[in-house]
Amino acid sequence: MKLLQPDTLIRNPNGLPIMASVTVNCCASRLWAMVGQFAGFDVFIPDLMHIEMTGSGVGALRTKFFRDGNCVVEQLNSRDEQAMHMTWTTIYNTLGVARLWAAIHVETLEKERSRVTWTIIAEPTEGVGPGFEQFVQGFANSALENVRRLLG
């Protein structure tokens, strides 16, 4: 009998980064207060019905429930309050995403002007047709436009 060895299904995705970015007419700390809350993405993503958290801080899991019935479970990998950035990985979903890593970062441009950048690297599950990258790009762009609308 072969000895069992450590294994995991979690792998970082390969692919080109998909980036969305908006400039908002507010201070960076106010922008970070919105987009830097791992449990609070339903504030600026209208397609999210609600989010349930398991744990807190790095390693916490969030389950995002979408209005269309889809579900996504993600783990917070890193979060830096001072640098205003965080990263996370999708570990389960019903959206046709095989692997996804994401980062969000807020930077000050001027006293009352700041920028948020959302970077996503994702791979579709086998059988997902063309248009996957456009779907991911459109989702991120729409979410950040909502942030601009809500804060600007």
JSON list of C-alpha atoms in Angstrom, two decimals:
[
{"chain": "A", "resi": 1, "resn": "MET", "atom": "CA", "xyz": [0.00, 0.00, 0.00]},
{"chain": "A", "resi": 2, "resn": "LYS", "atom": "CA", "xyz": [1.33, 3.42, -1.00]},
{"chain": "A", "resi": 3, "resn": "LEU", "atom": "CA", "xyz": [1.75, 5.92, 1.84]},
{"chain": "A", "resi": 4, "resn": "LEU", "atom": "CA", "xyz": [-0.47, 8.98, 1.62]},
{"chain": "A", "resi": 5, "resn": "GLN", "atom": "CA", "xyz": [1.45, 12.19, 1.00]},
{"chain": "A", "resi": 6, "resn": "PRO", "atom": "CA", "xyz": [0.45, 15.80, 1.65]},
{"chain": "A", "resi": 7, "resn": "ASP", "atom": "CA", "xyz": [-1.56, 17.21, -1.23]},
{"chain": "A", "resi": 8, "resn": "THR", "atom": "CA", "xyz": [-3.86, 20.14, -2.00]},
{"chain": "A", "resi": 9, "resn": "LEU", "atom": "CA", "xyz": [-6.23, 21.29, -4.71]},
{"chain": "A", "resi": 10, "resn": "ILE", "atom": "CA", "xyz": [-5.31, 24.93, -4.16]},
{"chain": "A", "resi": 11, "resn": "ARG", "atom": "CA", "xyz": [-2.89, 26.27, -6.78]},
{"chain": "A", "resi": 12, "resn": "ASN", "atom": "CA", "xyz": [-2.16, 29.77, -7.91]},
{"chain": "A", "resi": 13, "resn": "PRO", "atom": "CA", "xyz": [-3.65, 30.51, -11.33]},
{"chain": "A", "resi": 14, "resn": "ASN", "atom": "CA", "xyz": [-1.61, 31.13, -14.44]},
{"chain": "A", "resi": 15, "resn": "GLY", "atom": "CA", "xyz": [-2.45, 33.87, -16.89]},
{"chain": "A", "resi": 16, "resn": "LEU", "atom": "CA", "xyz": [-2.17, 37.53, -17.58]},
{"chain": "A", "resi": 17, "resn": "PRO", "atom": "CA", "xyz": [-3.44, 39.87, -14.86]},
{"chain": "A", "resi": 18, "resn": "ILE", "atom": "CA", "xyz": [-6.79, 41.50, -15.47]},
{"chain": "A", "resi": 19, "resn": "MET", "atom": "CA", "xyz": [-6.75, 44.99, -13.98]},
{"chain": "A", "resi": 20, "resn": "ALA", "atom": "CA", "xyz": [-9.49, 47.47, -13.17]},
{"chain": "A", "resi": 21, "resn": "SER", "atom": "CA", "xyz": [-8.79, 50.87, -11.69]},
{"chain": "A", "resi": 22, "resn": "VAL", "atom": "CA", "xyz": [-10.74, 54.03, -10.90]},
{"chain": "A", "resi": 23, "resn": "THR", "atom": "CA", "xyz": [-9.85, 57.40, -9.47]},
{"chain": "A", "resi": 24, "resn": "VAL", "atom": "CA", "xyz": [-12.23, 58.66, -6.79]},
{"chain": "A", "resi": 25, "resn": "ASN", "atom": "CA", "xyz": [-12.63, 62.20, -5.45]},
{"chain": "A", "resi": 26, "resn": "CYS", "atom": "CA", "xyz": [-12.15, 61.32, -1.80]},
{"chain": "A", "resi": 27, "resn": "CYS", "atom": "CA", "xyz": [-9.24, 60.66, 0.54]},
{"chain": "A", "resi": 28, "resn": "ALA", "atom": "CA", "xyz": [-7.55, 57.26, 0.35]},
{"chain": "A", "resi": 29, "resn": "SER", "atom": "CA", "xyz": [-8.60, 56.29, 3.89]},
{"chain": "A", "resi": 30, "resn": "ARG", "atom": "CA", "xyz": [-12.29, 56.76, 2.99]},
{"chain": "A", "resi": 31, "resn": "LEU", "atom": "CA", "xyz": [-11.83, 54.71, -0.20]},
{"chain": "A", "resi": 32, "resn": "TRP", "atom": "CA", "xyz": [-9.97, 51.98, 1.72]},
{"chain": "A", "resi": 33, "resn": "ALA", "atom": "CA", "xyz": [-12.76, 51.94, 4.33]},
{"chain": "A", "resi": 34, "resn": "MET", "atom": "CA", "xyz": [-15.07, 50.74, 1.54]},
{"chain": "A", "resi": 35, "resn": "VAL", "atom": "CA", "xyz": [-12.95, 48.45, -0.68]},
{"chain": "A", "resi": 36, "resn": "GLY", "atom": "CA", "xyz": [-10.61, 47.21, 2.06]},
{"chain": "A", "resi": 37, "resn": "GLN", "atom": "CA", "xyz": [-13.33, 45.41, 4.01]},
{"chain": "A", "resi": 38, "resn": "PHE", "atom": "CA", "xyz": [-13.12, 41.75, 3.01]},
{"chain": "A", "resi": 39, "resn": "ALA", "atom": "CA", "xyz": [-16.61, 41.18, 4.44]},
{"chain": "A", "resi": 40, "resn": "GLY", "atom": "CA", "xyz": [-18.09, 44.28, 2.80]},
{"chain": "A", "resi": 41, "resn": "PHE", "atom": "CA", "xyz": [-17.96, 43.82, -0.97]},
{"chain": "A", "resi": 42, "resn": "ASP", "atom": "CA", "xyz": [-21.77, 43.62, -1.09]},
{"chain": "A", "resi": 43, "resn": "VAL", "atom": "CA", "xyz": [-21.75, 47.40, -0.46]},
{"chain": "A", "resi": 44, "resn": "PHE", "atom": "CA", "xyz": [-20.45, 48.07, -3.99]},
{"chain": "A", "resi": 45, "resn": "ILE", "atom": "CA", "xyz": [-21.33, 44.86, -5.89]},
{"chain": "A", "resi": 46, "resn": "PRO", "atom": "CA", "xyz": [-25.12, 44.97, -6.38]},
{"chain": "A", "resi": 47, "resn": "ASP", "atom": "CA", "xyz": [-25.21, 41.36, -7.68]},
{"chain": "A", "resi": 48, "resn": "LEU", "atom": "CA", "xyz": [-24.20, 40.15, -4.20]},
{"chain": "A", "resi": 49, "resn": "MET", "atom": "CA", "xyz": [-27.15, 39.26, -1.98]},
{"chain": "A", "resi": 50, "resn": "HIS", "atom": "CA", "xyz": [-25.03, 38.83, 1.14]},
{"chain": "A", "resi": 51, "resn": "ILE", "atom": "CA", "xyz": [-21.67, 37.67, 2.51]},
{"chain": "A", "resi": 52, "resn": "GLU", "atom": "CA", "xyz": [-21.08, 35.23, 5.36]},
{"chain": "A", "resi": 53, "resn": "MET", "atom": "CA", "xyz": [-17.72, 35.21, 7.15]},
{"chain": "A", "resi": 54, "resn": "THR", "atom": "CA", "xyz": [-15.96, 32.31, 8.85]},
{"chain": "A", "resi": 55, "resn": "GLY", "atom": "CA", "xyz": [-13.20, 33.59, 11.08]},
{"chain": "A", "resi": 56, "resn": "SER", "atom": "CA", "xyz": [-11.50, 36.98, 10.90]},
{"chain": "A", "resi": 57, "resn": "GLY", "atom": "CA", "xyz": [-8.20, 38.38, 9.71]},
{"chain": "A", "resi": 58, "resn": "VAL", "atom": "CA", "xyz": [-5.75, 36.59, 7.42]},
{"chain": "A", "resi": 59, "resn": "GLY", "atom": "CA", "xyz": [-7.00, 33.05, 6.78]},
{"chain": "A", "resi": 60, "resn": "ALA", "atom": "CA", "xyz": [-10.68, 34.00, 7.17]},
{"chain": "A", "resi": 61, "resn": "LEU", "atom": "CA", "xyz": [-13.17, 32.68, 4.65]},
{"chain": "A", "resi": 62, "resn": "ARG", "atom": "CA", "xyz": [-15.94, 34.67, 3.03]},
{"chain": "A", "resi": 63, "resn": "THR", "atom": "CA", "xyz": [-18.85, 33.09, 1.24]},
{"chain": "A", "resi": 64, "resn": "LYS", "atom": "CA", "xyz": [-20.42, 35.40, -1.30]},
{"chain": "A", "resi": 65, "resn": "PHE", "atom": "CA", "xyz": [-24.02, 34.64, -2.25]},
{"chain": "A", "resi": 66, "resn": "PHE", "atom": "CA", "xyz": [-25.11, 36.14, -5.58]},
{"chain": "A", "resi": 67, "resn": "ARG", "atom": "CA", "xyz": [-28.67, 37.09, -6.50]},
{"chain": "A", "resi": 68, "resn": "ASP", "atom": "CA", "xyz": [-28.57, 34.65, -9.45]},
{"chain": "A", "resi": 69, "resn": "GLY", "atom": "CA", "xyz": [-27.91, 31.70, -7.11]},
{"chain": "A", "resi": 70, "resn": "ASN", "atom": "CA", "xyz": [-24.13, 31.47, -7.62]},
{"chain": "A", "resi": 71, "resn": "CYS", "atom": "CA", "xyz": [-21.80, 31.11, -4.66]},
{"chain": "A", "resi": 72, "resn": "VAL", "atom": "CA", "xyz": [-18.09, 31.86, -4.16]},
{"chain": "A", "resi": 73, "resn": "VAL", "atom": "CA", "xyz": [-15.86, 30.94, -1.21]},
{"chain": "A", "resi": 74, "resn": "GLU", "atom": "CA", "xyz": [-12.62, 32.91, -0.83]},
{"chain": "A", "resi": 75, "resn": "GLN", "atom": "CA", "xyz": [-9.77, 33.00, 1.67]},
{"chain": "A", "resi": 76, "resn": "LEU", "atom": "CA", "xyz": [-8.04, 36.20, 2.76]},
{"chain": "A", "resi": 77, "resn": "ASN", "atom": "CA", "xyz": [-4.32, 35.68, 2.12]},
{"chain": "A", "resi": 78, "resn": "SER", "atom": "CA", "xyz": [-2.91, 39.02, 3.24]},
{"chain": "A", "resi": 79, "resn": "ARG", "atom": "CA", "xyz": [-4.12, 42.43, 4.42]},
{"chain": "A", "resi": 80, "resn": "ASP", "atom": "CA", "xyz": [-2.08, 45.52, 5.29]},
{"chain": "A", "resi": 81, "resn": "GLU", "atom": "CA", "xyz": [-4.07, 48.37, 6.82]},
{"chain": "A", "resi": 82, "resn": "GLN", "atom": "CA", "xyz": [-1.22, 50.92, 6.51]},
{"chain": "A", "resi": 83, "resn": "ALA", "atom": "CA", "xyz": [-0.29, 50.04, 2.91]},
{"chain": "A", "resi": 84, "resn": "MET", "atom": "CA", "xyz": [-4.01, 49.72, 2.06]},
{"chain": "A", "resi": 85, "resn": "HIS", "atom": "CA", "xyz": [-3.85, 46.44, 0.16]},
{"chain": "A", "resi": 86, "resn": "MET", "atom": "CA", "xyz": [-5.10, 42.88, 0.51]},
{"chain": "A", "resi": 87, "resn": "THR", "atom": "CA", "xyz": [-5.04, 39.62, -1.46]},
{"chain": "A", "resi": 88, "resn": "TRP", "atom": "CA", "xyz": [-7.36, 36.62, -1.58]},
{"chain": "A", "resi": 89, "resn": "THR", "atom": "CA", "xyz": [-7.84, 33.28, -3.34]},
{"chain": "A", "resi": 90, "resn": "THR", "atom": "CA", "xyz": [-11.02, 31.59, -4.51]},
{"chain": "A", "resi": 91, "resn": "ILE", "atom": "CA", "xyz": [-11.26, 28.08, -3.10]},
{"chain": "A", "resi": 92, "resn": "TYR", "atom": "CA", "xyz": [-14.76, 27.13, -4.31]},
{"chain": "A", "resi": 93, "resn": "ASN", "atom": "CA", "xyz": [-17.29, 28.63, -6.72]},
{"chain": "A", "resi": 94, "resn": "THR", "atom": "CA", "xyz": [-20.16, 27.86, -9.07]},
{"chain": "A", "resi": 95, "resn": "LEU", "atom": "CA", "xyz": [-19.14, 30.49, -11.65]},
{"chain": "A", "resi": 96, "resn": "GLY", "atom": "CA", "xyz": [-16.89, 28.37, -13.88]},
{"chain": "A", "resi": 97, "resn": "VAL", "atom": "CA", "xyz": [-13.63, 29.62, -12.38]},
{"chain": "A", "resi": 98, "resn": "ALA", "atom": "CA", "xyz": [-10.96, 26.94, -11.86]},
{"chain": "A", "resi": 99, "resn": "ARG", "atom": "CA", "xyz": [-8.51, 29.17, -9.97]},
{"chain": "A", "resi": 100, "resn": "LEU", "atom": "CA", "xyz": [-8.53, 32.85, -9.02]},
{"chain": "A", "resi": 101, "resn": "TRP", "atom": "CA", "xyz": [-6.17, 35.11, -7.10]},
{"chain": "A", "resi": 102, "resn": "ALA", "atom": "CA", "xyz": [-6.99, 38.77, -6.54]},
{"chain": "A", "resi": 103, "resn": "ALA", "atom": "CA", "xyz": [-5.51, 41.87, -4.98]},
{"chain": "A", "resi": 104, "resn": "ILE", "atom": "CA", "xyz": [-6.94, 45.27, -4.20]},
{"chain": "A", "resi": 105, "resn": "HIS", "atom": "CA", "xyz": [-4.81, 48.33, -3.51]},
{"chain": "A", "resi": 106, "resn": "VAL", "atom": "CA", "xyz": [-5.66, 51.94, -2.65]},
{"chain": "A", "resi": 107, "resn": "GLU", "atom": "CA", "xyz": [-3.24, 54.81, -3.15]},
{"chain": "A", "resi": 108, "resn": "THR", "atom": "CA", "xyz": [-3.34, 58.53, -2.45]},
{"chain": "A", "resi": 109, "resn": "LEU", "atom": "CA", "xyz": [-3.08, 60.79, -5.50]},
{"chain": "A", "resi": 110, "resn": "GLU", "atom": "CA", "xyz": [-3.87, 64.10, -3.80]},
{"chain": "A", "resi": 111, "resn": "LYS", "atom": "CA", "xyz": [-5.46, 65.12, -0.51]},
{"chain": "A", "resi": 112, "resn": "GLU", "atom": "CA", "xyz": [-9.01, 64.44, -1.74]},
{"chain": "A", "resi": 113, "resn": "ARG", "atom": "CA", "xyz": [-8.22, 62.18, -4.69]},
{"chain": "A", "resi": 114, "resn": "SER", "atom": "CA", "xyz": [-7.26, 58.51, -4.59]},
{"chain": "A", "resi": 115, "resn": "ARG", "atom": "CA", "xyz": [-7.13, 55.43, -6.80]},
{"chain": "A", "resi": 116, "resn": "VAL", "atom": "CA", "xyz": [-8.21, 51.84, -6.25]},
{"chain": "A", "resi": 117, "resn": "THR", "atom": "CA", "xyz": [-6.73, 49.08, -8.41]},
{"chain": "A", "resi": 118, "resn": "TRP", "atom": "CA", "xyz": [-8.15, 45.57, -8.51]},
{"chain": "A", "resi": 119, "resn": "THR", "atom": "CA", "xyz": [-5.88, 42.90, -10.02]},
{"chain": "A", "resi": 120, "resn": "ILE", "atom": "CA", "xyz": [-7.25, 39.46, -10.86]},
{"chain": "A", "resi": 121, "resn": "ILE", "atom": "CA", "xyz": [-5.48, 36.41, -12.25]},
{"chain": "A", "resi": 122, "resn": "ALA", "atom": "CA", "xyz": [-7.97, 33.69, -13.10]},
{"chain": "A", "resi": 123, "resn": "GLU", "atom": "CA", "xyz": [-8.33, 30.47, -15.04]},
{"chain": "A", "resi": 124, "resn": "PRO", "atom": "CA", "xyz": [-11.69, 29.18, -16.28]},
{"chain": "A", "resi": 125, "resn": "THR", "atom": "CA", "xyz": [-12.83, 25.64, -15.63]},
{"chain": "A", "resi": 126, "resn": "GLU", "atom": "CA", "xyz": [-12.56, 23.28, -18.57]},
{"chain": "A", "resi": 127, "resn": "GLY", "atom": "CA", "xyz": [-15.41, 23.74, -21.00]},
{"chain": "A", "resi": 128, "resn": "VAL", "atom": "CA", "xyz": [-16.00, 27.43, -20.26]},
{"chain": "A", "resi": 129, "resn": "GLY", "atom": "CA", "xyz": [-16.33, 29.09, -23.64]},
{"chain": "A", "resi": 130, "resn": "PRO", "atom": "CA", "xyz": [-14.72, 32.25, -24.95]},
{"chain": "A", "resi": 131, "resn": "GLY", "atom": "CA", "xyz": [-15.41, 35.50, -23.19]},
{"chain": "A", "resi": 132, "resn": "PHE", "atom": "CA", "xyz": [-14.12, 34.47, -19.74]},
{"chain": "A", "resi": 133, "resn": "GLU", "atom": "CA", "xyz": [-11.56, 37.30, -19.52]},
{"chain": "A", "resi": 134, "resn": "GLN", "atom": "CA", "xyz": [-14.13, 39.83, -20.75]},
{"chain": "A", "resi": 135, "resn": "PHE", "atom": "CA", "xyz": [-16.59, 38.60, -18.09]},
{"chain": "A", "resi": 136, "resn": "VAL", "atom": "CA", "xyz": [-13.98, 39.01, -15.31]},
{"chain": "A", "resi": 137, "resn": "GLN", "atom": "CA", "xyz": [-12.89, 42.42, -16.64]},
{"chain": "A", "resi": 138, "resn": "GLY", "atom": "CA", "xyz": [-16.49, 43.64, -16.93]},
{"chain": "A", "resi": 139, "resn": "PHE", "atom": "CA", "xyz": [-17.30, 42.44, -13.40]},
{"chain": "A", "resi": 140, "resn": "ALA", "atom": "CA", "xyz": [-14.30, 44.27, -11.87]},
{"chain": "A", "resi": 141, "resn": "ASN", "atom": "CA", "xyz": [-14.88, 47.43, -13.94]},
{"chain": "A", "resi": 142, "resn": "SER", "atom": "CA", "xyz": [-18.56, 47.56, -12.93]},
{"chain": "A", "resi": 143, "resn": "ALA", "atom": "CA", "xyz": [-17.77, 47.04, -9.24]},
{"chain": "A", "resi": 144, "resn": "LEU", "atom": "CA", "xyz": [-15.19, 49.84, -9.20]},
{"chain": "A", "resi": 145, "resn": "GLU", "atom": "CA", "xyz": [-17.46, 52.18, -11.14]},
{"chain": "A", "resi": 146, "resn": "ASN", "atom": "CA", "xyz": [-20.01, 51.60, -8.36]},
{"chain": "A", "resi": 147, "resn": "VAL", "atom": "CA", "xyz": [-17.33, 52.55, -5.82]},
{"chain": "A", "resi": 148, "resn": "ARG", "atom": "CA", "xyz": [-16.68, 55.78, -7.71]},
{"chain": "A", "resi": 149, "resn": "ARG", "atom": "CA", "xyz": [-20.40, 56.52, -7.89]},
{"chain": "A", "resi": 150, "resn": "LEU", "atom": "CA", "xyz": [-20.92, 55.81, -4.17]},
{"chain": "A", "resi": 151, "resn": "LEU", "atom": "CA", "xyz": [-17.94, 57.85, -2.96]},
{"chain": "A", "resi": 152, "resn": "GLY", "atom": "CA", "xyz": [-17.43, 60.46, -5.67]}
]
